[in-house]
Structures are given as C-alpha cells and as structure tokens.
Short mmCIF file of C-alpha atoms in Angstrom, two decimals:
data_model
loop_
_atom_site.label_atom_id
_atom_site.label_comp_id
_atom_site.label_asym_id
_atom_site.label_seq_id
_atom_site.Cartn_x
_atom_site.Cartn_y
_atom_site.Cartn_z
CA MET A 306 31.54 -27.53 -28.69
CA THR A 307 28.63 -29.96 -29.07
CA ASP A 308 25.67 -29.26 -31.37
CA LYS A 309 23.45 -28.70 -28.31
CA THR A 310 25.89 -26.18 -26.87
CA MET A 311 26.14 -24.31 -30.19
CA ASN A 312 22.37 -24.31 -30.49
CA ARG A 313 22.02 -22.79 -27.01
CA ILE A 314 24.65 -20.16 -27.84
CA ASP A 315 22.88 -19.32 -31.12
CA HIS A 316 19.55 -18.87 -29.32
CA SER A 317 21.19 -16.73 -26.63
CA ILE A 318 22.95 -14.50 -29.18
CA ARG A 319 19.74 -13.94 -31.13
CA ASN A 320 17.77 -13.21 -27.94
CA VAL A 321 20.42 -10.79 -26.68
CA LYS A 322 20.70 -9.03 -30.04
CA PHE A 323 17.00 -8.21 -30.30
CA ALA A 324 16.73 -7.35 -26.62
CA VAL A 325 19.68 -4.94 -26.74
CA ILE A 326 18.52 -3.23 -29.94
CA GLY A 327 15.00 -2.88 -28.55
CA GLN A 328 16.22 -1.56 -25.21
CA LEU A 329 18.53 0.99 -26.87
CA LEU A 330 15.61 2.28 -28.93
CA SER A 331 13.43 2.38 -25.82
CA ILE A 332 16.08 4.26 -23.81
CA THR A 333 16.50 6.87 -26.57
CA LEU A 334 12.77 7.50 -26.81
CA SER A 335 12.43 7.54 -23.01
CA PHE A 336 14.97 10.37 -22.72
CA ILE A 337 13.18 12.37 -25.38
CA SER A 338 9.83 11.71 -23.70
CA ARG A 339 11.16 12.58 -20.21
CA THR A 340 12.69 15.83 -21.48
CA ILE A 341 9.40 16.92 -23.04
CA PHE A 342 7.48 15.66 -19.98
CA VAL A 343 9.56 17.81 -17.59
CA ARG A 344 9.38 20.89 -19.82
CA ILE A 345 5.61 20.67 -20.36
CA LEU A 346 4.23 19.15 -17.13
CA GLY A 347 6.95 20.00 -14.56
CA SER A 348 8.59 18.37 -11.53
CA GLU A 349 5.41 17.67 -9.56
CA TYR A 350 3.89 15.52 -12.30
CA LEU A 351 7.29 13.85 -12.65
CA GLY A 352 7.22 13.00 -8.94
CA LEU A 353 3.64 11.75 -9.20
CA ASN A 354 4.67 9.52 -12.10
CA GLY A 355 7.53 8.08 -10.04
CA LEU A 356 5.35 7.50 -6.98
CA PHE A 357 2.54 5.75 -8.85
CA THR A 358 5.06 3.62 -10.76
CA ASN A 359 6.36 2.41 -7.38
CA ILE A 360 2.84 1.72 -6.11
CA SER A 361 2.14 -0.29 -9.29
CA SER A 362 5.18 -2.46 -8.60
CA VAL A 363 3.84 -3.12 -5.09
CA LEU A 364 0.46 -4.14 -6.57
CA SER A 365 2.25 -6.63 -8.81
CA LEU A 366 3.15 -8.51 -5.62
CA VAL A 367 -0.19 -10.25 -6.12
CA GLU A 368 1.45 -12.18 -8.99
CA LEU A 369 3.23 -14.29 -6.33
CA GLY A 370 6.06 -15.25 -8.71
CA PHE A 371 3.67 -17.63 -10.48
CA GLY A 372 4.97 -16.73 -13.94
CA SER A 373 8.59 -17.62 -13.16
CA ALA A 374 7.53 -20.96 -11.69
CA ILE A 375 5.51 -21.83 -14.81
CA VAL A 376 8.32 -20.83 -17.20
CA TYR A 377 10.76 -22.99 -15.24
CA SER A 378 8.30 -25.90 -15.40
CA MET A 379 8.17 -25.54 -19.20
CA TYR A 380 11.91 -25.92 -19.85
CA LYS A 381 11.84 -29.70 -19.63
CA PRO A 382 8.64 -30.22 -21.70
CA PHE A 383 10.09 -28.05 -24.47
CA ALA A 384 13.39 -29.94 -24.35
CA GLU A 385 11.43 -33.21 -24.66
CA ASN A 386 8.80 -31.89 -27.15
CA ASP A 387 6.04 -32.77 -24.68
CA SER A 388 3.23 -30.63 -26.14
CA GLU A 389 0.55 -32.06 -23.84
CA LYS A 390 2.45 -31.04 -20.72
CA ILE A 391 2.94 -27.57 -22.20
CA ARG A 392 -0.82 -27.27 -22.87
CA SER A 393 -1.59 -28.31 -19.30
CA LEU A 394 0.81 -25.75 -17.82
CA LEU A 395 -0.43 -22.99 -20.11
CA ALA A 396 -4.07 -23.69 -19.20
CA LEU A 397 -3.22 -23.26 -15.52
CA TYR A 398 -1.21 -20.14 -16.32
CA ARG A 399 -4.14 -18.63 -18.27
CA LYS A 400 -6.69 -19.13 -15.48
CA THR A 401 -4.35 -17.81 -12.83
CA TYR A 402 -3.31 -14.66 -14.70
CA LEU A 403 -6.87 -13.69 -15.57
CA LEU A 404 -7.71 -14.04 -11.88
CA LEU A 405 -4.63 -12.04 -10.87
CA GLY A 406 -5.52 -9.17 -13.20
CA THR A 407 -8.97 -9.00 -11.63
CA VAL A 408 -7.59 -9.09 -8.07
CA ILE A 409 -5.08 -6.30 -8.82
CA ALA A 410 -7.85 -4.12 -10.26
CA ILE A 411 -9.99 -4.63 -7.15
CA ILE A 412 -7.21 -4.11 -4.58
CA GLY A 413 -5.72 -1.19 -6.48
CA GLY A 414 -9.08 0.50 -6.87
CA ALA A 415 -9.93 0.03 -3.19
CA PHE A 416 -6.67 1.77 -2.20
CA THR A 417 -7.61 4.98 -4.07
CA PRO A 418 -8.85 6.96 -1.00
CA PHE A 419 -5.51 6.40 0.77
CA VAL A 420 -3.17 7.50 -2.04
CA LYS A 421 -2.90 11.13 -0.92
CA HIS A 422 -1.65 10.03 2.50
CA LEU A 423 1.59 8.86 0.83
CA ILE A 424 2.39 12.40 -0.35
CA LYS A 425 3.97 15.00 1.92
CA ASP A 426 2.68 18.50 1.09
CA ILE A 427 0.10 17.42 -1.52
CA PRO A 428 0.48 19.57 -4.64
CA ASP A 429 -2.44 21.34 -6.27
CA LEU A 430 -2.75 18.92 -9.19
CA PRO A 431 -6.12 17.93 -10.69
CA TYR A 432 -7.40 14.36 -11.09
CA ILE A 433 -4.81 12.66 -8.84
CA ASN A 434 -7.18 9.75 -8.12
CA GLN A 435 -8.01 9.29 -11.81
CA ILE A 436 -4.31 9.29 -12.69
CA TYR A 437 -3.67 6.66 -10.03
CA LEU A 438 -6.50 4.47 -11.39
CA LEU A 439 -4.92 4.57 -14.85
CA PHE A 440 -1.72 3.17 -13.31
CA VAL A 441 -3.82 0.43 -11.69
CA ALA A 442 -5.39 -0.31 -15.08
CA MET A 443 -1.96 -0.59 -16.73
CA THR A 444 -0.83 -3.05 -14.06
CA ALA A 445 -4.00 -5.16 -14.21
CA LEU A 446 -4.21 -5.23 -18.02
CA SER A 447 -0.57 -6.28 -18.31
CA TYR A 448 -1.74 -9.74 -17.19
CA LEU A 449 -4.32 -10.04 -19.98
CA PHE A 450 -2.96 -12.66 -22.44
CA SER A 451 0.61 -11.98 -21.27
CA TYR A 452 0.89 -15.61 -20.16
CA ASN A 453 1.34 -16.54 -23.83
CA ARG A 454 4.78 -14.91 -23.77
CA SER A 455 5.98 -17.77 -21.58
CA LEU A 456 6.03 -20.10 -24.60
CA PHE A 457 8.57 -17.98 -26.46
CA ILE A 458 10.72 -17.61 -23.34
CA ALA A 459 10.72 -21.32 -22.42
CA ASP A 460 11.39 -22.25 -26.07
CA GLN A 461 14.56 -20.05 -26.13
CA LYS A 462 12.85 -17.63 -28.55
CA LYS A 463 12.60 -14.58 -26.33
CA TYR A 464 13.62 -12.42 -29.29
CA ILE A 465 10.05 -12.73 -30.63
CA ASP A 466 8.71 -11.41 -27.34
CA SER A 467 11.28 -8.57 -27.51
CA ILE A 468 10.11 -7.54 -30.98
CA PHE A 469 6.51 -7.18 -29.82
CA TYR A 470 7.26 -5.61 -26.45
CA PHE A 471 9.76 -3.00 -27.64
CA GLY A 472 7.84 -2.38 -30.84
CA PHE A 473 4.69 -1.35 -29.00
CA LEU A 474 6.62 0.44 -26.25
CA SER A 475 8.46 2.53 -28.85
CA LEU A 476 5.33 3.24 -30.88
CA SER A 477 3.34 4.27 -27.81
CA THR A 478 6.20 6.52 -26.61
CA VAL A 479 6.29 8.34 -29.97
CA ILE A 480 2.52 8.84 -29.87
CA GLN A 481 2.75 10.01 -26.24
CA ILE A 482 5.37 12.60 -27.22
CA ILE A 483 3.15 13.89 -30.04
CA PHE A 484 0.10 14.15 -27.81
CA LEU A 485 2.07 15.85 -25.02
CA PHE A 486 2.90 18.61 -27.49
CA LEU A 487 -0.68 18.80 -28.77
CA THR A 488 -2.70 18.47 -25.55
CA LYS A 489 -0.29 19.01 -22.60
CA ASN A 490 -2.55 16.50 -20.85
CA TYR A 491 -1.08 13.83 -18.55
CA ILE A 492 -4.24 11.68 -18.60
CA VAL A 493 -4.16 11.41 -22.41
CA TYR A 494 -0.47 10.48 -22.07
CA LEU A 495 -1.38 7.55 -19.80
CA VAL A 496 -4.41 6.39 -21.83
CA ILE A 497 -2.14 5.93 -24.86
CA ARG A 498 0.04 3.53 -22.85
CA VAL A 499 -3.04 1.57 -21.68
CA VAL A 500 -4.13 1.06 -25.31
CA ALA A 501 -0.60 -0.02 -26.30
CA ILE A 502 -0.57 -2.70 -23.58
CA LEU A 503 -3.85 -4.13 -24.88
CA LEU A 504 -2.64 -4.19 -28.49
CA ASP A 505 0.71 -5.72 -27.55
CA ASN A 506 -0.86 -8.58 -25.59
CA GLY A 507 -3.53 -9.18 -28.24
CA LEU A 508 -1.15 -9.38 -31.21
CA ILE A 509 1.44 -11.52 -29.43
CA THR A 510 -1.38 -13.98 -28.67
CA ILE A 511 -2.11 -14.25 -32.41
CA LYS A 512 1.62 -14.86 -33.04
CA VAL A 513 1.68 -17.60 -30.38
CA TYR A 514 -1.29 -19.35 -31.99
CA LYS A 515 0.52 -19.39 -35.35
CA LYS A 516 3.86 -20.53 -33.89
CA TYR A 517 2.43 -23.19 -31.57
CA PRO A 518 -0.84 -24.40 -33.13
CA PHE A 519 -1.02 -27.35 -30.75
CA ILE A 520 -2.14 -25.07 -27.89
CA ARG A 521 -5.42 -24.44 -29.77
CA SER A 522 -6.19 -28.13 -29.93
CA LYS A 523 -9.75 -28.95 -28.89
CA LYS A 524 -8.66 -32.12 -27.17
CA PRO A 525 -9.24 -32.06 -23.40
CA VAL A 526 -6.25 -30.69 -21.51
CA HIS A 527 -4.56 -33.33 -19.37
CA LYS A 528 -4.56 -32.68 -15.66
CA LEU A 529 -1.16 -32.12 -14.10
CA THR A 530 0.15 -35.04 -12.05
CA LEU A 531 0.35 -34.82 -8.28
CA GLU A 532 4.15 -34.59 -8.57
CA ASP A 533 3.88 -31.69 -11.04
CA LYS A 534 1.43 -29.87 -8.78
CA TYR A 535 3.67 -30.42 -5.76
CA VAL A 536 6.78 -29.05 -7.49
CA LEU A 537 4.85 -26.11 -8.93
CA SER A 538 3.22 -25.30 -5.59
CA LYS A 539 6.56 -25.51 -3.81
CA ASN A 540 8.22 -23.15 -6.32
CA ILE A 541 5.33 -20.67 -6.19
CA LYS A 542 5.50 -20.49 -2.39
CA ALA A 543 9.24 -19.81 -2.58
CA LEU A 544 8.91 -17.31 -5.42
CA PHE A 545 6.20 -15.42 -3.54
CA MET A 546 8.69 -14.84 -0.74
CA HIS A 547 11.25 -13.69 -3.30
CA ARG A 548 8.74 -11.35 -4.88
CA ILE A 549 8.01 -9.75 -1.52
CA GLY A 550 11.69 -8.96 -1.16
CA THR A 551 12.04 -7.63 -4.69
CA VAL A 552 8.99 -5.37 -4.42
CA VAL A 553 9.97 -3.94 -1.03
CA ILE A 554 13.57 -3.32 -2.09
CA THR A 555 12.92 -1.87 -5.55
CA GLY A 556 9.37 -0.62 -5.23
CA THR A 557 9.24 1.39 -2.02
CA SER A 558 12.10 3.90 -2.30
CA SER A 559 9.95 6.56 -3.98
CA ILE A 560 7.12 5.93 -1.52
CA ILE A 561 9.46 6.52 1.45
CA ILE A 562 10.95 9.64 -0.16
CA SER A 563 7.45 10.97 -0.96
CA LYS A 564 6.27 10.40 2.60
CA PHE A 565 9.29 11.86 4.44
CA ILE A 566 10.80 14.37 2.00
CA GLY A 567 8.27 15.33 -0.68
CA LEU A 568 7.07 14.83 -4.23
CA VAL A 569 9.66 17.10 -5.87
CA ALA A 570 12.46 15.01 -4.35
CA VAL A 571 10.81 11.92 -5.85
CA GLY A 572 10.91 13.65 -9.23
CA LEU A 573 14.62 14.46 -8.95
CA TYR A 574 15.45 10.94 -7.79
CA SER A 575 13.33 9.46 -10.58
CA ASN A 576 15.59 11.13 -13.17
CA TYR A 577 18.61 9.28 -11.78
CA GLN A 578 16.54 6.12 -11.47
CA MET A 579 15.41 6.39 -15.06
CA ILE A 580 19.03 6.52 -16.25
CA THR A 581 20.31 3.73 -14.01
CA GLN A 582 17.25 1.54 -14.55
CA ALA A 583 17.45 2.03 -18.31
CA LEU A 584 21.04 0.82 -18.14
CA VAL A 585 20.07 -2.03 -15.79
CA LEU A 586 17.29 -3.11 -18.16
CA LEU A 587 19.70 -2.98 -21.09
CA LEU A 588 22.36 -5.05 -19.32
CA ASN A 589 19.79 -7.37 -17.75
CA MET A 590 18.58 -8.24 -21.24
CA VAL A 591 21.82 -10.15 -21.67
CA PHE A 592 21.06 -12.32 -18.66
CA GLN A 593 17.32 -12.66 -19.21
CA SER A 594 17.98 -13.70 -22.79
CA VAL A 595 20.35 -16.52 -21.79
CA THR A 596 18.17 -17.79 -18.91
CA PRO A 597 16.15 -20.18 -21.14
CA SER A 598 19.39 -21.65 -22.52
CA ILE A 599 20.70 -22.13 -18.98
CA GLY A 600 17.38 -23.75 -18.07
CA ASN A 601 17.89 -26.14 -20.97
CA LEU A 602 21.49 -26.66 -19.83
CA GLY A 603 20.27 -27.51 -16.35
CA VAL A 604 18.12 -30.41 -17.53
CA THR A 605 20.66 -31.81 -20.01
CA GLU A 606 24.19 -31.30 -18.54
CA ASN A 607 26.15 -32.13 -15.37
CA LYS A 608 26.92 -29.69 -12.55
CA ALA A 609 30.59 -29.26 -13.47
CA THR A 610 29.61 -28.05 -16.93
CA ILE A 611 26.99 -25.72 -15.48
CA HIS A 612 29.55 -24.25 -13.05
CA GLY A 613 31.96 -23.61 -15.92
CA VAL A 614 29.29 -21.66 -17.80
CA PHE A 615 28.53 -19.71 -14.61
CA CYS A 616 32.17 -18.60 -14.27
CA HIS A 617 32.12 -17.32 -17.83
CA LEU A 618 28.83 -15.49 -17.38
CA ASN A 619 29.95 -14.04 -14.04
CA PHE A 620 33.01 -12.50 -15.72
CA ILE A 621 30.82 -10.92 -18.40
CA CYS A 622 28.57 -9.58 -15.64
CA TYR A 623 31.54 -8.02 -13.82
CA TRP A 624 32.92 -6.43 -16.98
CA LEU A 625 29.59 -4.90 -17.99
CA PHE A 626 28.66 -3.54 -14.56
CA SER A 627 32.12 -2.32 -13.51
CA PHE A 628 32.54 -0.36 -16.75
CA SER A 629 28.99 0.98 -16.45
CA SER A 630 29.39 1.92 -12.77
CA ILE A 631 32.57 3.91 -13.37
CA SER A 632 30.96 5.64 -16.33
CA LEU A 633 27.85 6.50 -14.32
CA PHE A 634 29.81 8.05 -11.46
CA VAL A 635 31.83 10.23 -13.81
CA LEU A 636 29.05 11.15 -16.25
CA LEU A 637 25.72 11.22 -14.39
CA ASN A 638 25.84 14.77 -13.06
CA PRO A 639 27.41 16.31 -16.19
CA PHE A 640 24.73 14.60 -18.28
CA ILE A 641 21.81 15.76 -16.12
CA THR A 642 23.24 19.30 -16.07
CA ILE A 643 23.30 19.37 -19.87
CA TRP A 644 19.95 17.59 -20.12
CA LEU A 645 17.80 19.36 -17.52
CA GLY A 646 19.96 21.95 -15.73
CA ASP A 647 21.84 22.43 -12.45
CA SER A 648 18.65 22.49 -10.37
CA PHE A 649 18.06 18.79 -11.11
CA VAL A 650 21.52 17.62 -9.91
CA PHE A 651 22.32 15.69 -6.69
CA SER A 652 25.57 15.94 -4.71
CA ASN A 653 28.51 13.63 -5.54
CA GLU A 654 27.92 11.73 -2.29
CA ILE A 655 24.38 10.79 -3.32
CA VAL A 656 25.57 9.88 -6.82
CA LEU A 657 28.26 7.60 -5.36
CA LEU A 658 25.62 5.71 -3.36
CA ILE A 659 23.34 5.45 -6.40
CA VAL A 660 26.24 3.97 -8.38
CA LEU A 661 27.25 1.56 -5.59
CA LEU A 662 23.65 0.31 -5.44
CA PHE A 663 23.65 -0.08 -9.22
CA TYR A 664 26.87 -2.13 -9.09
CA GLN A 665 25.74 -4.24 -6.14
CA GLN A 666 22.42 -5.14 -7.77
CA GLY A 667 24.11 -5.71 -11.11
CA LEU A 668 26.63 -8.21 -9.75
CA ARG A 669 23.72 -10.31 -8.48
CA ASN A 670 22.68 -11.00 -12.08
CA SER A 671 24.87 -14.02 -12.67
CA ILE A 672 23.79 -15.58 -9.34
CA MET A 673 20.08 -14.87 -9.87
CA THR A 674 20.10 -15.96 -13.52
CA PHE A 675 21.41 -19.40 -12.59
CA ARG A 676 19.20 -19.67 -9.51
CA ASP A 677 16.08 -18.96 -11.58
CA ALA A 678 17.11 -21.14 -14.50
CA LEU A 679 17.96 -24.08 -12.21
CA GLY A 680 14.80 -23.64 -10.15
CA LEU A 681 16.55 -23.17 -6.79
CA PHE A 682 13.80 -20.93 -5.41
CA TRP A 683 12.99 -23.00 -2.35
CA TYR A 684 16.34 -23.02 -0.58
CA ASP A 685 16.56 -19.27 0.10
CA ARG A 686 12.83 -18.58 0.42
CA TYR A 687 13.15 -16.79 3.78
CA LYS A 688 16.02 -14.57 2.64
CA PRO A 689 13.77 -11.98 0.89
CA VAL A 690 11.71 -11.45 4.04
CA LEU A 691 14.88 -10.79 6.06
CA GLU A 692 16.26 -8.51 3.35
CA ALA A 693 12.99 -6.58 2.94
CA THR A 694 12.59 -6.13 6.71
CA LEU A 695 16.15 -4.83 7.06
CA ASN A 696 15.66 -2.53 4.09
CA LEU A 697 12.49 -0.92 5.45
CA ILE A 698 13.83 -0.49 8.98
CA ILE A 699 17.22 0.94 7.96
CA SER A 700 15.78 3.14 5.19
CA ILE A 701 13.04 4.68 7.38
CA ILE A 702 15.52 5.38 10.20
CA LEU A 703 18.20 6.86 7.93
CA VAL A 704 15.90 8.90 5.65
CA GLN A 705 14.94 10.97 8.70
CA LYS A 706 18.60 11.59 9.53
CA ILE A 707 20.37 11.99 6.15
CA GLY A 708 17.53 12.28 3.64
CA ILE A 709 17.66 10.52 0.26
CA MET A 710 21.11 9.10 1.06
CA GLY A 711 19.48 7.12 3.87
CA VAL A 712 17.03 5.39 1.52
CA ILE A 713 19.79 4.33 -0.87
CA LEU A 714 22.17 3.30 1.93
CA GLY A 715 19.39 1.27 3.54
CA THR A 716 19.04 -0.82 0.37
CA ILE A 717 22.80 -1.30 0.03
CA LEU A 718 23.24 -2.41 3.65
CA SER A 719 20.21 -4.73 3.70
CA THR A 720 21.38 -6.50 0.54
CA PHE A 721 24.94 -6.91 1.80
CA LEU A 722 23.86 -8.18 5.21
CA SER A 723 21.53 -10.84 3.78
CA GLY A 724 21.12 -11.42 0.05
CA PHE A 725 24.78 -11.32 -0.94
CA TRP A 726 25.81 -14.19 1.34
CA ILE A 727 22.70 -16.35 1.18
CA GLU A 728 22.04 -16.27 -2.59
CA SER A 729 25.58 -17.28 -3.52
CA TYR A 730 25.68 -20.02 -0.88
CA VAL A 731 22.42 -21.54 -2.14
CA LEU A 732 23.55 -21.54 -5.77
CA PHE A 733 26.97 -23.08 -5.05
CA ARG A 734 25.71 -25.59 -2.49
CA HIS A 735 22.61 -26.81 -4.33
CA GLY A 736 23.40 -25.88 -7.94
CA PHE A 737 27.09 -26.82 -8.19
CA ASP A 738 27.73 -29.00 -5.08
CA MET A 739 30.52 -26.59 -4.11
CA HIS A 740 31.34 -24.13 -1.33
CA PRO A 741 31.17 -20.47 -2.45
CA ALA A 742 34.48 -19.44 -0.80
CA SER A 743 36.14 -18.96 -4.19
CA TYR A 744 33.23 -16.78 -5.32
CA TYR A 745 33.46 -14.55 -2.22
CA LYS A 746 37.20 -14.09 -2.70
CA ASP A 747 36.77 -13.27 -6.38
CA TYR A 748 33.95 -10.82 -5.61
CA PHE A 749 35.98 -8.73 -3.16
CA VAL A 750 39.10 -8.77 -5.35
CA LYS A 751 37.00 -7.41 -8.20
CA LEU A 752 35.43 -4.82 -5.89
CA VAL A 753 38.89 -3.51 -4.99
CA LEU A 754 39.80 -3.41 -8.68
CA LEU A 755 36.62 -1.44 -9.35
CA PHE A 756 37.63 1.26 -6.84
CA VAL A 757 41.22 1.41 -8.16
CA ILE A 758 40.21 1.62 -11.82
CA GLY A 759 37.36 4.00 -10.97
CA SER A 760 39.65 6.32 -9.01
CA ILE A 761 42.15 6.48 -11.87
CA THR A 762 39.37 7.24 -14.34
CA TYR A 763 37.89 9.94 -12.10
CA LEU A 764 41.28 11.65 -11.63
CA VAL A 765 41.93 11.65 -15.37
CA CYS A 766 38.51 13.27 -15.87
CA LEU A 767 39.34 16.19 -13.53
CA VAL A 768 41.14 18.00 -16.37
CA PRO A 769 39.43 21.42 -16.56
CA ILE A 770 37.52 22.03 -19.81
CA SER A 771 35.32 25.14 -19.95
CA ASN A 772 32.87 23.93 -22.60
CA ALA A 773 30.34 21.56 -20.97
CA TYR A 774 29.77 19.53 -24.14
CA LEU A 775 33.47 19.06 -24.89
CA ALA A 776 34.07 18.17 -21.24
CA PHE A 777 31.36 15.51 -21.42
CA VAL A 778 32.82 14.01 -24.62
CA TYR A 779 36.31 13.93 -23.07
CA LYS A 780 35.02 12.22 -19.91
CA ALA A 781 32.97 9.72 -21.92
CA PHE A 782 36.05 8.82 -23.99
CA ALA A 783 38.12 8.34 -20.82
CA CYS A 784 35.38 6.10 -19.35
CA LEU A 785 35.33 4.03 -22.52
CA VAL A 786 39.09 3.54 -22.73
CA ILE A 787 40.43 3.28 -19.17
CA PRO A 788 38.08 0.72 -17.49
CA ASN A 789 37.80 -1.50 -20.57
CA GLY A 790 41.53 -1.27 -21.29
CA ALA A 791 42.36 -2.21 -17.70
CA ILE A 792 40.08 -5.27 -17.77
CA VAL A 793 41.54 -6.43 -21.10
CA VAL A 794 45.09 -6.14 -19.73
CA LEU A 795 44.25 -7.91 -16.47
CA TYR A 796 42.16 -10.77 -17.88
CA ALA A 797 43.38 -11.24 -21.47
CA LYS A 798 44.90 -14.68 -20.80
CA THR A 799 41.94 -16.19 -18.91
CA SER A 800 39.41 -18.70 -20.26
CA GLU A 801 36.62 -16.31 -19.26
CA PHE A 802 38.04 -13.63 -21.54
CA ALA A 803 38.38 -16.13 -24.40
CA PHE A 804 34.75 -17.18 -23.97
CA THR A 805 33.65 -13.54 -23.96
CA LYS A 806 35.47 -12.93 -27.23
CA THR A 807 33.66 -15.90 -28.78
CA ILE A 808 30.28 -14.56 -27.66
CA VAL A 809 31.01 -11.03 -28.91
CA LYS A 810 32.19 -12.30 -32.28
CA GLY A 811 29.06 -14.41 -32.60
CA PHE A 812 26.90 -11.48 -31.59
CA LEU A 813 28.44 -9.25 -34.24
CA ALA A 814 28.68 -11.81 -37.04
CA LYS A 815 25.63 -14.04 -36.74
CA GLY A 816 22.75 -13.26 -39.05
CA VAL A 817 19.22 -13.09 -37.73
CA GLU A 818 17.01 -16.07 -38.43
CA ARG A 819 14.11 -15.07 -40.64
#
C-alpha cells in the first residue's frame, strides 16, 4: 500500500475506534436512563419524548443539507493545505448556521399551539407546551458553534469530535439519571441536556481555535469564486431534496403512530427504536468515520481504485448488518421482556418488519457513504421526494388497516421501490463509470443468505430453557457463533475478507495518537 493509503487507513481506524467506544458508552447509559425514565415517569412521558424527538428531526429540515455540502467542499482544500479557502468556507458556514438556529427557534415556537393536534387521546400531563419548547431549544442551539466541527471531519480527525460529543452526552446522561431520582421532573431532565449542548459546542470551538489557529486570522476573508459558489449552491439544492426524504422517512413514523394509534403505542415503539437506532448509530460510526478518507480518496485516486475500496467496504457493511439483523430478530423480545416486562413486547411479525427495515437501511450505508464522500448529490436529487411521497401515502393507508406494521411496511416498500435502485445506479454510473448489475445480483444473493442463515439460527434458538436469563445467554451465544461462522466459511478466500482482516487487526493493534 502507498503512504497515502496507509495514512487514510490510520485516520479511519482512529476515527472508528473513538466513535465505537463513545457509542458503546452512550448506549449503555441510554439503557440505564431509559429504564429509570420508564419506572419513574411512565409510558405516556416516554411516548411524548418519542413524538417530540420526531418533531425536532422535522424542524432540522431547515438545515437544507448545507453542512454536508460545506464538509464536501473542504476535502480538497485540506488535501491541498489551502487555508484561505477553508477560512472562506467556514465564514459562510458560520453565518448560515447562526441564521438557521434562529429560523428553527422561530418556526418551532410558532408551531406550539398545534402540537396537541398530533396526539390522539391527549393524556393529562402538565406543561406539554413547555416540554415541546425545550425540544425546540435543543434543536436550535445545536447549530450554535457546531459548524466548527466540520474542520475536524474534513481533516480526517473526526475522533476529536467524537471525544467531545460522546463525553458531554455521557456526562449529561449521568446527571439526568441522578436528577430523575432526586426530582422526578421531566423538565429538569431536559434542561440538563440543553446546558450540555451549549457546553459541548462552546468547548469544541476552543479546541478548534487551538488546532487551527489560521481561522482566527484578522486578515479579510477571501470571497468564494463564482465557480465555488455555483458548485456549493448546486450541492445544497440537491442535499435539501435528500434531507426532505430523510426527515419524512425517519422522522414521521412516531407522528403517524401518535395521530392514528396513540401516545402509548409511540412509547412502546420508541423502545424498539432506541435499541435499533443505538445499534445503527454504532455501526454507522464505522462508515461516518471513513467518509473523510473516502473524500480524500475521491480527489486523489482513479475510479477503479475507488470502486475496489467500495467493494471492500460493502462486504464489511453486509457482515455487520446481517449479523446484527439476525441477532435482533432472535433477541429483541427476550431482551425487552427481561428489561421492561411482557407488557412492552410486540408480536414476532412486527419485530420481523422492524428488523427488515433495520437491515434494508443498513445496507444503504456503503452506497450513501461513497455518494456523500464523492459529492454525487445532484444526480439523484428527485429520488428523496419520490421516496418520501410513497412513504407517507403507503404508511397512512396501511396504519389504518394493520396498525404499527403498516407504518414500518410503508417505509420498507417506499425505499425498495425508489431509493434502492436509484442510489446504486447513480453511484455506479457517475462514481465508478460502471453499470450496477453486479451490485444488484450480489445484493439479492446476500439477502437469500441472510434468510437461510437467520432461519438456521432461529431454529437452533428454539431449544426450551425455563430460566429467562440462561435462555437469553444461550440465544446470544448462538447468534454470535452461527451467523459469523457462516460468513467466515463462505467468504474466507475472498479479497474482501482479507481486507477486513487487515482493518480489524489494525483496529485492535494500533495505538491512539496522543
């Protein structure tokens, strides 16, 4: 491997290591916090929390995808050590994000009188409007100084961002747990998170100033060229369309459930979402952490090399999400039974759909990572609108016929009918100069393997064991051994498997740069 390739791998390993450790800590504390939350505040507050979290994600639509466009624009200046271009981009980023935070606060606040209309059978809970406004504040304040994080990401040093983000998230969660015990007050719980967001953004800004002193230069910031403005404007327009799709698909499920089924159902679904999303966030850290290195790859290497790296990353993506999907299907209900009790458990049919959605969204990671890193936002800009429209129509029709299953199935069908085909075509056609036929074939072969390996694992786990804890341990061991063992046997002689071994060895052996 060349020195540049090794350098990119080193950065990726370090970024992944910190992200994974931070996410594991966050997941552990989240489970503890959720357990205490449910025991002290109950299902209705849990549903309210899930609903307002979804509304916050809809408010973030105002961001327009501007941040991703700026980060992409910074890859080349960092690769070329062009500090003046970086200063110019950051100045634009700063002005825009301060404006966005203000707009979100105004729009979110103005929506307050309509919040109760999204809840079927409004519960007798005090201060619903005030609680909602705290969620608006968290969303708006998250833009305050957060633009500085882009420098670490574009410079392949996302691990620094991870240290700050997960450090403050973990600290605030611990304090929230303590104050839940002491006050049993949901508003105090939320105020603590607001303060943590402010401290996180403030201290990471200080770190940025120390790491990149050139951004504090008093020299006038150069104006971006017309070409730079054109490319940036084009990417923002495309990313806005993508953001619409993402928000509608991931940010409206709880709103639909709240409107047509009720707040308690939102609370039950949010428990499953918390588990699957925690796992998604953990696994996504791998792909988010390598995105800057792929961005650097995209401006320094040819398309054949980039495609080779994609094949390797796509295999890692399949391994991680197939193993995780099988484990989730087998273990989700037993875990929730032990954790919260039988009354919080969904049927196996609903769990199967939750897991299929998890797998489907997970397998998009390799495609989306390369699309974002290579800046191919423009070519599939209308796809999110189609996907979001299909999702809303199908979900609203089906939720009235088959309940929560309809919402999940609506997302699965809308993604398969649009995003799956279009995203892969755009990446292969414009990123690799290839037709995606080989990718489609590989995808469906791996999907069949998933069902075969998953069925074998599920049957092995049907052995009756009376003790719930021993049964869970037995099933977890089977999930660890059977899917991973099958993938090792099937792929041991491939170049993708060899590459994965190299990455894992580097991840385990490489020391952290001080």
